[in-house]
Coordinates of C-alpha atoms in Angstrom, one line a residue:
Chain A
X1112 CA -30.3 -26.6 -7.3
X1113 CA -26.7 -25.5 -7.2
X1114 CA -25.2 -24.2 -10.0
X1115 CA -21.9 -25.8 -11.1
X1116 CA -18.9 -24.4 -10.1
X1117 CA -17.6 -23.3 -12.9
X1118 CA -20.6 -21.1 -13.9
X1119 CA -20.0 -19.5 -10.5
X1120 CA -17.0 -18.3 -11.8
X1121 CA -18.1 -17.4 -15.1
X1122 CA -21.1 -15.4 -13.2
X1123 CA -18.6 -14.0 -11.3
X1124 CA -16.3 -12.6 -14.0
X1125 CA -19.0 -11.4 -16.2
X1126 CA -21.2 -9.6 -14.0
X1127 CA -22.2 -5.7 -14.8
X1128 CA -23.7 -2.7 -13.4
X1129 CA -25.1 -0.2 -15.1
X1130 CA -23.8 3.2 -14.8
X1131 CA -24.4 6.7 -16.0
X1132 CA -21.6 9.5 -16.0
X1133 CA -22.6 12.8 -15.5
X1134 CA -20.0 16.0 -15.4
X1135 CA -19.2 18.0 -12.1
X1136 CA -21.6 21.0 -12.3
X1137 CA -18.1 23.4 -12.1
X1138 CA -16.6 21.8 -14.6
X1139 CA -15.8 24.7 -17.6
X1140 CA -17.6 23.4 -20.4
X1141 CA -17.7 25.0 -23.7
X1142 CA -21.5 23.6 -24.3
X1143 CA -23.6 21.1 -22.5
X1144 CA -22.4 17.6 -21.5
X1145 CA -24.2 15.3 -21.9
X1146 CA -24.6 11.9 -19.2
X1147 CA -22.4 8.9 -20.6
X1148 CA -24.2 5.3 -20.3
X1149 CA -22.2 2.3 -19.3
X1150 CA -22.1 -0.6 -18.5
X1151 CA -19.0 -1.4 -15.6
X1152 CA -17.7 -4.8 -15.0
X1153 CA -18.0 -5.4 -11.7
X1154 CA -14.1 -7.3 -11.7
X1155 CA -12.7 -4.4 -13.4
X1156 CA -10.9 -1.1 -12.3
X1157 CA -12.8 2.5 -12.7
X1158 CA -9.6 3.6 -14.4
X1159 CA -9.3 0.8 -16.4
X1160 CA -12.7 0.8 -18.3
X1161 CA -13.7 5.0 -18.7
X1162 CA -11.6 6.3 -21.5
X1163 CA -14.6 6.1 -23.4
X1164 CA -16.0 8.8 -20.9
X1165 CA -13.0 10.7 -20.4
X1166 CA -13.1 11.1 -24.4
X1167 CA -17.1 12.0 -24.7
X1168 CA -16.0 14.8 -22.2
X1169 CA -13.1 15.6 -23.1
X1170 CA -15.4 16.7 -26.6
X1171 CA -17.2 19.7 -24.4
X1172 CA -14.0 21.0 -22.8
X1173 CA -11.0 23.0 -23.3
X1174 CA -7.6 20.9 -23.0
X1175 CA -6.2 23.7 -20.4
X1176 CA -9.4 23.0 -18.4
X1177 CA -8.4 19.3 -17.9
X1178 CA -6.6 18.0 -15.2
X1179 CA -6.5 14.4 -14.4
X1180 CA -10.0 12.3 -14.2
X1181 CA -11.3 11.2 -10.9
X1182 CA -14.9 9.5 -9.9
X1183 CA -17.2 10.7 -7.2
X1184 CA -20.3 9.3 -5.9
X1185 CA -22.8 11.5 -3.5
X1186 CA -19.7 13.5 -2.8
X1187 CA -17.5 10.7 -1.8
X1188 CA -14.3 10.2 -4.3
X1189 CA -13.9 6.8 -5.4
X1190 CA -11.2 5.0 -4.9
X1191 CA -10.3 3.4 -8.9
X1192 CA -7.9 0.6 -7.0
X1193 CA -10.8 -0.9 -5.7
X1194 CA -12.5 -3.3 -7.6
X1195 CA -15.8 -1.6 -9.4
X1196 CA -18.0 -4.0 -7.8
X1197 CA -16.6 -3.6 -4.4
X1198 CA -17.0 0.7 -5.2
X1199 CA -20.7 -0.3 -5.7
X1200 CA -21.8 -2.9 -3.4
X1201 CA -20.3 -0.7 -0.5
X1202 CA -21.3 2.8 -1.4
X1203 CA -24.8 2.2 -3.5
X1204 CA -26.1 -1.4 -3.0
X1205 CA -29.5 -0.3 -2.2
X1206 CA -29.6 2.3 -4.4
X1207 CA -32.1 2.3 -7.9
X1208 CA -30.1 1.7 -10.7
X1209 CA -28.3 2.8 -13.5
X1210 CA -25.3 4.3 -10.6
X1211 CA -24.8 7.8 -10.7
X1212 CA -21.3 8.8 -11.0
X1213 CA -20.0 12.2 -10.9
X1214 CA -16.6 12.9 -13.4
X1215 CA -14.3 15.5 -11.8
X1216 CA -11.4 16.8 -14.4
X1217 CA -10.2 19.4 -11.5
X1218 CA -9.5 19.5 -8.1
X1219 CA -8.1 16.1 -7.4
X1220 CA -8.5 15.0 -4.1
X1221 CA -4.7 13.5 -3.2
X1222 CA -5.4 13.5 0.5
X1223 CA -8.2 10.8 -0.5
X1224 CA -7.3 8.8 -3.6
X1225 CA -4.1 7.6 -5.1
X1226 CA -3.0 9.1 -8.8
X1227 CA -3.2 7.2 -11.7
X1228 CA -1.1 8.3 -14.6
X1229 CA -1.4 5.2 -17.0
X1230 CA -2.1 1.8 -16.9
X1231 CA 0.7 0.5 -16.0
X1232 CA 0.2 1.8 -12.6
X1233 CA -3.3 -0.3 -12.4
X1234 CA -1.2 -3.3 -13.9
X1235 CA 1.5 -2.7 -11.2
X1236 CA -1.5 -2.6 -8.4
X1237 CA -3.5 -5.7 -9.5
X1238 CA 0.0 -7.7 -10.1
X1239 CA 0.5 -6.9 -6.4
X1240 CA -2.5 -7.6 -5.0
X1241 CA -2.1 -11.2 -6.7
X1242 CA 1.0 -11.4 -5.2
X1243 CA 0.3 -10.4 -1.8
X1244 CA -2.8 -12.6 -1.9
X1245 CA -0.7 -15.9 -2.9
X1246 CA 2.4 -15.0 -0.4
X1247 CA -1.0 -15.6 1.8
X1248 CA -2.5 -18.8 0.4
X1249 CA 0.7 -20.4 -1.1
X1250 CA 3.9 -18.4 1.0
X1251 CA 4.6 -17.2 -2.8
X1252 CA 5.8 -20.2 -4.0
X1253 CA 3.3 -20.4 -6.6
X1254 CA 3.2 -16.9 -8.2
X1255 CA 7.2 -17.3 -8.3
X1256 CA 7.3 -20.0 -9.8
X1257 CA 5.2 -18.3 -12.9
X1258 CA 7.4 -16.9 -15.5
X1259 CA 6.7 -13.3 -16.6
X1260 CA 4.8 -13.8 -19.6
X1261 CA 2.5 -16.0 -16.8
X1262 CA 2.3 -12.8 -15.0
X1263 CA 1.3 -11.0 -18.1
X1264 CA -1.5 -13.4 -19.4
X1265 CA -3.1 -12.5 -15.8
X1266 CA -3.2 -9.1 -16.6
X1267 CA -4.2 -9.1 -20.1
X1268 CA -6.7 -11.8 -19.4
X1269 CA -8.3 -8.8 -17.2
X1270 CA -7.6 -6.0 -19.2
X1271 CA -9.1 -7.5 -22.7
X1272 CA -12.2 -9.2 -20.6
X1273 CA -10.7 -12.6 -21.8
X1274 CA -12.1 -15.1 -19.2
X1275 CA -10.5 -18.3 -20.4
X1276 CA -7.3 -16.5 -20.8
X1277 CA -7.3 -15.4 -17.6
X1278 CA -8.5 -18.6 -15.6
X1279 CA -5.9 -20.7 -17.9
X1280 CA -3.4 -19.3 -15.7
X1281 CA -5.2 -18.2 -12.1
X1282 CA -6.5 -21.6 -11.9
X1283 CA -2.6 -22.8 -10.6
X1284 CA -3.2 -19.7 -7.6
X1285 CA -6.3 -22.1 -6.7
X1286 CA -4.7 -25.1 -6.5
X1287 CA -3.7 -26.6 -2.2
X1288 CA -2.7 -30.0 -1.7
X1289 CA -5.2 -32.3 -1.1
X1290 CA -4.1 -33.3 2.5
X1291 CA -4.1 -29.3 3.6
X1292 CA -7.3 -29.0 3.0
X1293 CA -7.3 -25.5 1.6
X1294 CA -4.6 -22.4 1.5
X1295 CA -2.1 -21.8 4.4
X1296 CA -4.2 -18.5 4.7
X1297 CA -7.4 -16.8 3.2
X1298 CA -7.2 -13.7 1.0
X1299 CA -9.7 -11.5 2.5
X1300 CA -10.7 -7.8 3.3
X1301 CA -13.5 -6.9 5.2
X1302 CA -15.3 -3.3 4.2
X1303 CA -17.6 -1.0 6.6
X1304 CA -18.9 2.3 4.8
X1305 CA -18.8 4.0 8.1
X1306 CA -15.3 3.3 9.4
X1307 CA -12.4 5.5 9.5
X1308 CA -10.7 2.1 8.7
X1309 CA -10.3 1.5 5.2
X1310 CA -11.0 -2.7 5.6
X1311 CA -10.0 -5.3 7.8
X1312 CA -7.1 -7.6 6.9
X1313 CA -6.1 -10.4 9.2
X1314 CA -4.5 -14.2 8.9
X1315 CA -7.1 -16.7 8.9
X1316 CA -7.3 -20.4 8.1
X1317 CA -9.6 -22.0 6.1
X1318 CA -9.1 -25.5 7.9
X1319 CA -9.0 -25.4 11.7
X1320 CA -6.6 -27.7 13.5
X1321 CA -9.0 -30.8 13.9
X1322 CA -9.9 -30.4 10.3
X1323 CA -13.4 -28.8 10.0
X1324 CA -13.7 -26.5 7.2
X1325 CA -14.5 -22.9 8.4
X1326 CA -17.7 -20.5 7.2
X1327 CA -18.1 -17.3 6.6
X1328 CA -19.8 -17.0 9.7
X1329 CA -16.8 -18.0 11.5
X1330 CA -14.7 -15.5 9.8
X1331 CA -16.7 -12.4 11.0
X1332 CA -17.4 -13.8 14.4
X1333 CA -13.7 -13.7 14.5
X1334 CA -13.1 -10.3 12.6
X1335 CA -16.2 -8.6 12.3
X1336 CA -18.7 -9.9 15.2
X1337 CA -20.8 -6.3 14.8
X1338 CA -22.0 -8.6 11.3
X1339 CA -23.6 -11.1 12.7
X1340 CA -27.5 -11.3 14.0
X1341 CA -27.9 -12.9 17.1
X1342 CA -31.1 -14.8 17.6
X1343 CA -33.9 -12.8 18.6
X1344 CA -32.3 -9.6 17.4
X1345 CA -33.3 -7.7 13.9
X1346 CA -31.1 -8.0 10.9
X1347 CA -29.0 -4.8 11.1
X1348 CA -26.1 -5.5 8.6
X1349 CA -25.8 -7.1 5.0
X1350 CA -23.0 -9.2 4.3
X1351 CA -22.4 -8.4 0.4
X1352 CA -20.0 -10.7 -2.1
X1353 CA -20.5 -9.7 -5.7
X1354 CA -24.2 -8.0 -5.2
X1355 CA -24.9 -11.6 -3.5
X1356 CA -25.5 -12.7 0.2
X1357 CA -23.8 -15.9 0.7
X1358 CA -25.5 -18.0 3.4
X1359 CA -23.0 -17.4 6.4
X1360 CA -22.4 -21.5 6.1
X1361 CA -20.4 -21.2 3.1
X1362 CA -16.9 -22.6 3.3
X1363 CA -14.3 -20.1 3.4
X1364 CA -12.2 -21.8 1.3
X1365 CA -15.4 -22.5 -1.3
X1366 CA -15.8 -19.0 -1.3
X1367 CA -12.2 -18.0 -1.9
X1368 CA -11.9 -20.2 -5.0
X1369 CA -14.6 -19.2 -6.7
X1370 CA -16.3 -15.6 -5.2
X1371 CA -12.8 -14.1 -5.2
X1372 CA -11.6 -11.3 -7.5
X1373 CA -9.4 -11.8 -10.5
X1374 CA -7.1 -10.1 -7.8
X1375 CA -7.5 -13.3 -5.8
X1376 CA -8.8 -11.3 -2.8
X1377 CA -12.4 -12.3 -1.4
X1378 CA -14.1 -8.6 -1.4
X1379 CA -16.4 -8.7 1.7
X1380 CA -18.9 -5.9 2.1
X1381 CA -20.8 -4.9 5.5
X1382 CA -23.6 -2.4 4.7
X1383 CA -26.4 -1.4 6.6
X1384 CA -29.6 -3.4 5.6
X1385 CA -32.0 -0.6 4.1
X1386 CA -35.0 0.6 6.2
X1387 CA -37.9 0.6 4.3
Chain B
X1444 CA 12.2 -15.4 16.4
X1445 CA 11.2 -17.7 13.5
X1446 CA 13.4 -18.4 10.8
X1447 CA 13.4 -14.9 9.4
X1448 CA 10.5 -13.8 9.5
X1449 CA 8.2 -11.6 12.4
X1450 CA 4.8 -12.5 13.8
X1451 CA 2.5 -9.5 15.1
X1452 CA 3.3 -10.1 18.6
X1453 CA 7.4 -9.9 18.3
X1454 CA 6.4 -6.7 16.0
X1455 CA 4.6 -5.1 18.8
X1456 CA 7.3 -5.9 21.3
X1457 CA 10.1 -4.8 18.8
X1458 CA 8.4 -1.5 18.7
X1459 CA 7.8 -1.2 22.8
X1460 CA 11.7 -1.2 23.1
X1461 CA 12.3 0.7 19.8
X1462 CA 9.9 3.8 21.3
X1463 CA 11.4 3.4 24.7
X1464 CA 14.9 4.0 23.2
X1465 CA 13.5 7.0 21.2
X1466 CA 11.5 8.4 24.1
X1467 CA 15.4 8.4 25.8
X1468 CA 17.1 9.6 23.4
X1469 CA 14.4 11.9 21.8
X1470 CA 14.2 10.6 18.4
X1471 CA 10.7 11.9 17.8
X1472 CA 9.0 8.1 17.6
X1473 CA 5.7 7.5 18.7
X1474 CA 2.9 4.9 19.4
X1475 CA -0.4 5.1 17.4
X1476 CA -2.8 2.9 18.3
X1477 CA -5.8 1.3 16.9
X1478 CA -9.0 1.1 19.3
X1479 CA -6.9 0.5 22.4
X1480 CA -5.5 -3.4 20.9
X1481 CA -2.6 -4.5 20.2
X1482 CA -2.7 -3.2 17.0
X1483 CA -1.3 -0.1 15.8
X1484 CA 1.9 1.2 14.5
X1485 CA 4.7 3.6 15.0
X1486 CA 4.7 6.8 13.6
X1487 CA 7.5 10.0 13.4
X1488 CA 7.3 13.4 11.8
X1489 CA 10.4 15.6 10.6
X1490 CA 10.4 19.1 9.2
X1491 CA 13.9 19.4 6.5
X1492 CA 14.4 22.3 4.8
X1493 CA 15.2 21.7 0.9
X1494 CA 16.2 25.1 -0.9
X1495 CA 14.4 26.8 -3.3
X1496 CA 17.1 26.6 -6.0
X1497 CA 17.6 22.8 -5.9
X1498 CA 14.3 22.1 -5.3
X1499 CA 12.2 23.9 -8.3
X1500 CA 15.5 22.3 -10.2
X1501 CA 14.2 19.0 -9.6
X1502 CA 10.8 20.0 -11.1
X1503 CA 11.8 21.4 -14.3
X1504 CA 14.3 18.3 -15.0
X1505 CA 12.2 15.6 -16.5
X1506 CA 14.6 13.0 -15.8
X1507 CA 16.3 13.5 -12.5
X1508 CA 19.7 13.9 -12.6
X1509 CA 21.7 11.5 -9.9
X1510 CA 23.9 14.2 -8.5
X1511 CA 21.1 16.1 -6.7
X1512 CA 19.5 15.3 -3.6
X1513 CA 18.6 18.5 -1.9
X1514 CA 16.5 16.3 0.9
X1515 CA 18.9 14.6 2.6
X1516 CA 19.2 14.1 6.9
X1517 CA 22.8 14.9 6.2
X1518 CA 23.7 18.4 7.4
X1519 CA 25.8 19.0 4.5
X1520 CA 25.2 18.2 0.9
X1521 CA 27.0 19.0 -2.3
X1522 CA 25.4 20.0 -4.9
X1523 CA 27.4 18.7 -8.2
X1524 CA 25.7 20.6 -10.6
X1525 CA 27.4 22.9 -13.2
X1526 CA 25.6 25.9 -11.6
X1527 CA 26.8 25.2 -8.2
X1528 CA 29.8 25.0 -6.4
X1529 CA 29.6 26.3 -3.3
X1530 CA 28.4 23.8 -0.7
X1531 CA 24.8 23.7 0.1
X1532 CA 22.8 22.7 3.3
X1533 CA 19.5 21.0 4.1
X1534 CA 19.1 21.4 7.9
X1535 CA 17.1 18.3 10.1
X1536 CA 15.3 19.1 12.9
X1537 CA 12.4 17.8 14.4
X1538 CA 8.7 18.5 14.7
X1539 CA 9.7 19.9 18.2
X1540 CA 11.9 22.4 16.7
X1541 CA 15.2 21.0 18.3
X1542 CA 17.8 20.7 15.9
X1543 CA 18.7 16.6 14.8
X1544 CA 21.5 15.1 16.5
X1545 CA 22.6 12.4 14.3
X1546 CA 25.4 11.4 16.8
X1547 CA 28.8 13.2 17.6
X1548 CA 30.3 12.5 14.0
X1549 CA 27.6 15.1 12.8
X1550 CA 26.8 18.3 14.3
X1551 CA 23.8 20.1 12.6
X1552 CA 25.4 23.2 10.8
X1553 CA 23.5 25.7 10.2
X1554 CA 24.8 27.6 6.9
X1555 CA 22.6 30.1 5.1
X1556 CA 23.3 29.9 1.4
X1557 CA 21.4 31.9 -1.2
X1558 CA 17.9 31.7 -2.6
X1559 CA 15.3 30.5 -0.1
X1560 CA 14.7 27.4 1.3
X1561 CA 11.2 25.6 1.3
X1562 CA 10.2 23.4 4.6
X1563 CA 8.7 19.7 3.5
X1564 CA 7.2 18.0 6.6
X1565 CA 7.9 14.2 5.9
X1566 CA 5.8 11.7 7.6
X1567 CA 7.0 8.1 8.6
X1568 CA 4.8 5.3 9.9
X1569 CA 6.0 1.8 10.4
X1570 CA 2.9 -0.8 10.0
X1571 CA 3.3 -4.8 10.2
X1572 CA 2.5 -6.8 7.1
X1573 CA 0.7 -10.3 8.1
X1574 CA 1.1 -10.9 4.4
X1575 CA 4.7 -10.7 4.3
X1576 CA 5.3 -11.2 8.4
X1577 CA 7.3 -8.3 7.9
X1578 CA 7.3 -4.6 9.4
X1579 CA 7.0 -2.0 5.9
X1580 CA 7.5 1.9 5.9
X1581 CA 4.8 3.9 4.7
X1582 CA 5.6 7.8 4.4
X1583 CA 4.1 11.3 3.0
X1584 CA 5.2 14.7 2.8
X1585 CA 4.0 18.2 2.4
X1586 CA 5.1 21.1 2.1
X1587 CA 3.8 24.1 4.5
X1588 CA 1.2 25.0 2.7
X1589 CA -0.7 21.6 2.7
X1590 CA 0.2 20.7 -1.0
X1591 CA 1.4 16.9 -1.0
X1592 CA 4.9 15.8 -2.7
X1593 CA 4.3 13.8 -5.8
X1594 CA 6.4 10.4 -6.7
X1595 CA 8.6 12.4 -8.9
X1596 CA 9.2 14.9 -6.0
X1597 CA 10.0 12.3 -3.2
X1598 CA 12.2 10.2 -5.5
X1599 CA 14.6 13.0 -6.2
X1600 CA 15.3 12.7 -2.1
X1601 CA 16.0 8.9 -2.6
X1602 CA 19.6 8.8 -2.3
X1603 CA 21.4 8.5 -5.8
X1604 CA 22.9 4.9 -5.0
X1605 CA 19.4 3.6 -4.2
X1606 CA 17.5 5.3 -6.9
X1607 CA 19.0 3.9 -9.8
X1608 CA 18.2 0.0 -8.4
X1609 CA 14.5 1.3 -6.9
X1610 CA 13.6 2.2 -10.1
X1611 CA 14.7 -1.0 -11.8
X1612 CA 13.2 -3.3 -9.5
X1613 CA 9.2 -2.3 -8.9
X1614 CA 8.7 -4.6 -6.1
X1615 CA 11.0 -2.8 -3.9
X1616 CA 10.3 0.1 -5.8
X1617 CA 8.4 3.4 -4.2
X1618 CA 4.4 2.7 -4.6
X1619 CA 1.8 5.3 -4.0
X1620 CA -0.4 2.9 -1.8
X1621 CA -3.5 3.5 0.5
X1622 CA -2.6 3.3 3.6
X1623 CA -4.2 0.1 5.4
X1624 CA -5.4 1.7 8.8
X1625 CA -5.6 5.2 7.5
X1626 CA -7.3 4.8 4.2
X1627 CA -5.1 7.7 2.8
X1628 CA -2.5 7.5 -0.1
X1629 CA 1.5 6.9 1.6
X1630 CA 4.3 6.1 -0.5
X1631 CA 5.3 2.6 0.7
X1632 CA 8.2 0.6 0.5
X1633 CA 7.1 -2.7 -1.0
X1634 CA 7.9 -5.5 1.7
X1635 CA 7.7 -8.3 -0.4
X1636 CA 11.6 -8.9 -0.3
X1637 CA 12.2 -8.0 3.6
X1638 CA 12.1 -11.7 4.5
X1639 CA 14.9 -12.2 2.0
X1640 CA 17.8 -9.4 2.5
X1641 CA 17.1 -9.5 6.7
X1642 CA 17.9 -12.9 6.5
X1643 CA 21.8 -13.1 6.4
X1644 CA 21.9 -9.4 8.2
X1645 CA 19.9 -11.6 10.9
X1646 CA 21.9 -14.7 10.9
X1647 CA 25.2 -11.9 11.4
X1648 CA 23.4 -10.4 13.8
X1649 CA 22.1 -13.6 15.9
X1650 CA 25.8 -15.5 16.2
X1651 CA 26.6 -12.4 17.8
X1652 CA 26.0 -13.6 21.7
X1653 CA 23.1 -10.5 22.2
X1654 CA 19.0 -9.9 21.3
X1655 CA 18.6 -8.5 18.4
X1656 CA 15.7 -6.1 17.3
X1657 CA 14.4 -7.0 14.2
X1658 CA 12.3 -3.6 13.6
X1659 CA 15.5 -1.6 14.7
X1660 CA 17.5 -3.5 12.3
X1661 CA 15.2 -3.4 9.1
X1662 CA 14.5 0.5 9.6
X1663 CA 18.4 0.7 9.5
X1664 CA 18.4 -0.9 6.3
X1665 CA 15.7 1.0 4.6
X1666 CA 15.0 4.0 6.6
X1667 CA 18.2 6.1 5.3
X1668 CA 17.0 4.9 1.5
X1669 CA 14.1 7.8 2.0
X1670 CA 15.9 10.1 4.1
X1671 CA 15.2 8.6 7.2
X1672 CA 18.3 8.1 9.7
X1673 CA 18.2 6.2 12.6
X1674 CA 21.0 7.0 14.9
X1675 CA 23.5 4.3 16.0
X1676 CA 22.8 5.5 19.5
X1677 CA 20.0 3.6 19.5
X1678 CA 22.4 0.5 19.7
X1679 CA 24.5 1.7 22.4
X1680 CA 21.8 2.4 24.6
X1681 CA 21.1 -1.2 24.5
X1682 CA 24.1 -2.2 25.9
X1683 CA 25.3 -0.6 28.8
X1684 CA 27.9 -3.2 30.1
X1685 CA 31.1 -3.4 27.6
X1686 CA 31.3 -6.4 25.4
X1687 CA 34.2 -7.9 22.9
X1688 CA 32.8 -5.8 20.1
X1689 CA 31.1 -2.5 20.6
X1690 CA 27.5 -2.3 20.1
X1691 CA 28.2 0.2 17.4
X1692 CA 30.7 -1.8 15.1
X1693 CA 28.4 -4.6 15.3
X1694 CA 25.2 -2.1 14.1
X1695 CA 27.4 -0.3 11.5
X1696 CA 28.9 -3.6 10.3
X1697 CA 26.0 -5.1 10.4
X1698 CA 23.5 -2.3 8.5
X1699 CA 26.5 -2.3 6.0
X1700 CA 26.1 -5.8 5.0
X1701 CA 22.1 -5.1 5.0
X1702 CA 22.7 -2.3 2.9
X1703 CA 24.4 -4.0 0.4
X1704 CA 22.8 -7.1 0.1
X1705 CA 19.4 -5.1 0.1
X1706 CA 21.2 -3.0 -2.9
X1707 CA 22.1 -6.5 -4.8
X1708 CA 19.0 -8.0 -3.8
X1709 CA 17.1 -4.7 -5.7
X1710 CA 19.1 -4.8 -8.3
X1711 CA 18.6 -7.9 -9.6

């Protein structure tokens, strides 16, 4: 039995993964640290939701000693402007939990990840991203017609985990008219652990011309065919939304409304299916 | 060309004859592209010179003052600081070592001041947005010694009269942003507002009986706002039989209007 839609989202929003923080080895510590439990929100930013951890280890070390805080995970730094749950489900899906992350306070790696001095950079990043992702379903007309303190409520609905503050206002970004059939264009990025490209990003419809409702399947046929098992052949790739695998027959557009970030971009995952 | 706005294909083309011009008149542009499609984008590297003095200046003011801009394509820039009088010079020359021509009007000088001068290799890459059907500019620099410029570094080489409505307006503000084929952090130019300050620059530009190249034009617009000039040669070259207006008052009068309307449009 389906699940209503609505609980979809509130799966979506709410979902976790459990994480322990342990210090870089090198770090200059003036005793032991110890590991830092937590529990992530998968919707959420890295740099949003650790000053808890930069404070427990900020309690071992010297203040000259402390640079600024950046993430690592089996020796690959993690990019805070992706969506936690997008961090995880690409680099340690099949992995035991809780995720072992590494907390670096030197040596930041600017050739790899992007600085982020406070949160108003994260706000400026995730304000974008919602823009960018309506000038694709809605040519902007929707986000611009929000007023500022619309824009803020997004933002805040994220940052203080307030669901139906949040969806009070993202619901309008959701919205198509009824003869379209869906958005002018899907919101999407495609991720491959082992690519030198960061994600695929193209335009896509939802509806095609005659009116049939596109699946997932379609889109990576289209972007991604490497995804897909052909008939015969053995299952080399997982297609991962949210920790899930969506049957490849899901609607696009289903999935855009309701698997998509509170950044309004559908987060798509290819990893390779772990060999036993 | 619809309306305002550029599809992937008219992108592609736009850059074909922007790289052909460059290849002619040795601008330093170049073609990078991804797995041998379509896709791709166009790429330039330039060595300036920034001295020391001005430089570690900037570093030690916390806010930057608008008189100083000791990265500039310009051969010659004054520095109006209290300390200073005497004029000061940031050279351009490109990765090949051949000193810029930015047209006759401005002969690279070559004037050795005091203090020494630090070499910043800027990076410029020109991607197309199918969010925005717009091309953006995505950029780095470093200094010799492999240590990346900061924001605060690259936005004392924004020229003065841009910085002040940059920094009021974020979405056409300077973003550090990953870069989307590269995966490495660029400072971008947001594109969001493209479609709207090429528009009437376009419309000039298209009652004008001649093609038009929408990349050329934008990169006029925006590329001298970080230090990146694009010489009005490129026009001329694409004219080689005379017409009622030259190619070049049409460019210049043109990238004027662009420039100001993409100063009010920022600024707003």
């Amino acid at each position: 039995i389906m699940a209503d839609d609505k609980d979809v989202l509130r799966d979506v929003w709410f979902g976790r993964i459990p994480t322990c923080f342990t210090l870089n080895q090198d770090e200059v510590t003036e005793r032991e640290a110890e590991a830092y439990y937590l529990l992530l929100p998968r919707v959420s930013y890295l740099t949003l939701v650790t000053d808890k951890v930069k404070k427990h280890f900020l309690k071992v070390m010297r203040t000259e000693d402390v640079e600024e805080m950046w993430f690592e995970y089996e020796g690959t730094p993690l990019k805070w402007h992706y969506p936690i749950g997008v961090l995880f489900d690409l680099h340690a899906s099949n992995s035991v939990l809780p995720w072992s992350i590494t907390v670096h306070f030197k040596n930041f790696p600017d050739r790899d990840l992007l600085h982020c001095p406070s949160s108003s950079v994260i706000e400026a990043h995730f304000m974008s991203s919602i823009k960018e992702a309506d000038a694709l379903k809605h040519k902007s007309q929707v986000v611009n017609d929000m007023q500022k303190k619309d824009h803020k409520q997004l933002w805040m609905g994220l940052q203080n985990d307030k669901f139906d503050q949040f969806w009070a206002m993202n619901r309008k970004l959701m919205e198509y008219p009824t003869e379209e059939g869906g958005f002018r264009y899907i919101p999407f990025r495609i991720y491959q652990a082992m690519s030198d490209r960061p994600f695929i990003q193209k335009l896509f419809r939802p509806v095609s011309p005659e009116g049939n409702a596109y699946t997932l399947g379609d889109l990576l046929k289209e972007m991604y065919p490497a995804a897909i098992t052909n008939d015969g052949e053995q299952k080399r790739y997982q297609v991962v939304i949210h920790g899930i695998e969506p049957l490849l027959e899901t609607p696009l557009q289903w999935l855009s409304e309701h698997l998509s970030h509170p950044d309004n971009f559908l987060h798509i995952c290819v990893v390779p299916t772990p060999s036993d | 060309m619809s309306g305002c706005a550029l599809n992937e294909k008219e992108f592609f083309s736009c850059c074909q004859l922007l790289l052909q011009q460059s290849e002619h008149l040795r601008d330093g542009w170049s073609w990078e592209a991804v797995q041998g499609s379509e896709e791709g984008y166009l790429r330039k590297t330039v060595l300036r010179s920034v001295l020391a003095d001005c430089y570690d200046a900037q570093k030690q003011t916390e806010t930057a003052s608008d008189s100083v801009s000791p990265v500039s394509a310009h051969p010659i820039q004054e520095l109006q600081q209290q300390e200073r009088t005497q004029p000061v010079v940031a050279t351009c020359f490109h990765s090949d070592g051949i000193i810029g021509d930015d047209g006759d009007e401005d002969d690279a000088v070559c004037v050795l001041s005091e203090g020494s001068s630090h070499v910043l290799q800027y990076e410029y890459h020109i991607l197309y947005s199918c969010s925005y059907s717009a091309p953006v500019l995505y950029f780095r620099a470093f200094t010799l010694e492999g240590r990346s410029l900061t924001l605060e570094d690259v936005w004392s080489s924004v020229h003065p009269n841009f910085r002040h409505c940059l920094q009021n307006s974020p979405l056409t503000a300077i973003t550090q942003q990953e870069h989307p084929l590269l995966g490495q952090p660029f400072f971008m130019l947001h594109p969001c507002r493209t479609e709207e300050f090429m528009r009437p620059v376009l419309q000039e530009a298209q009652e004008q009986p001649r093609p038009v190249n929408y990349v050329l034009l934008w990169l006029s617009v925006v590329g001298p706002v970080v230090g990146l000039d694009v010489p009005l040669k490129y026009c001329t070259q694409l004219h080689l039989s005379s017409l009622q207006h030259s190619a070049s008052d049409l460019m210049s009068s043109t990238v004027e209007t662009g420039v100001r309307r993409f100063a009010r449009k920022t600024c707003k």
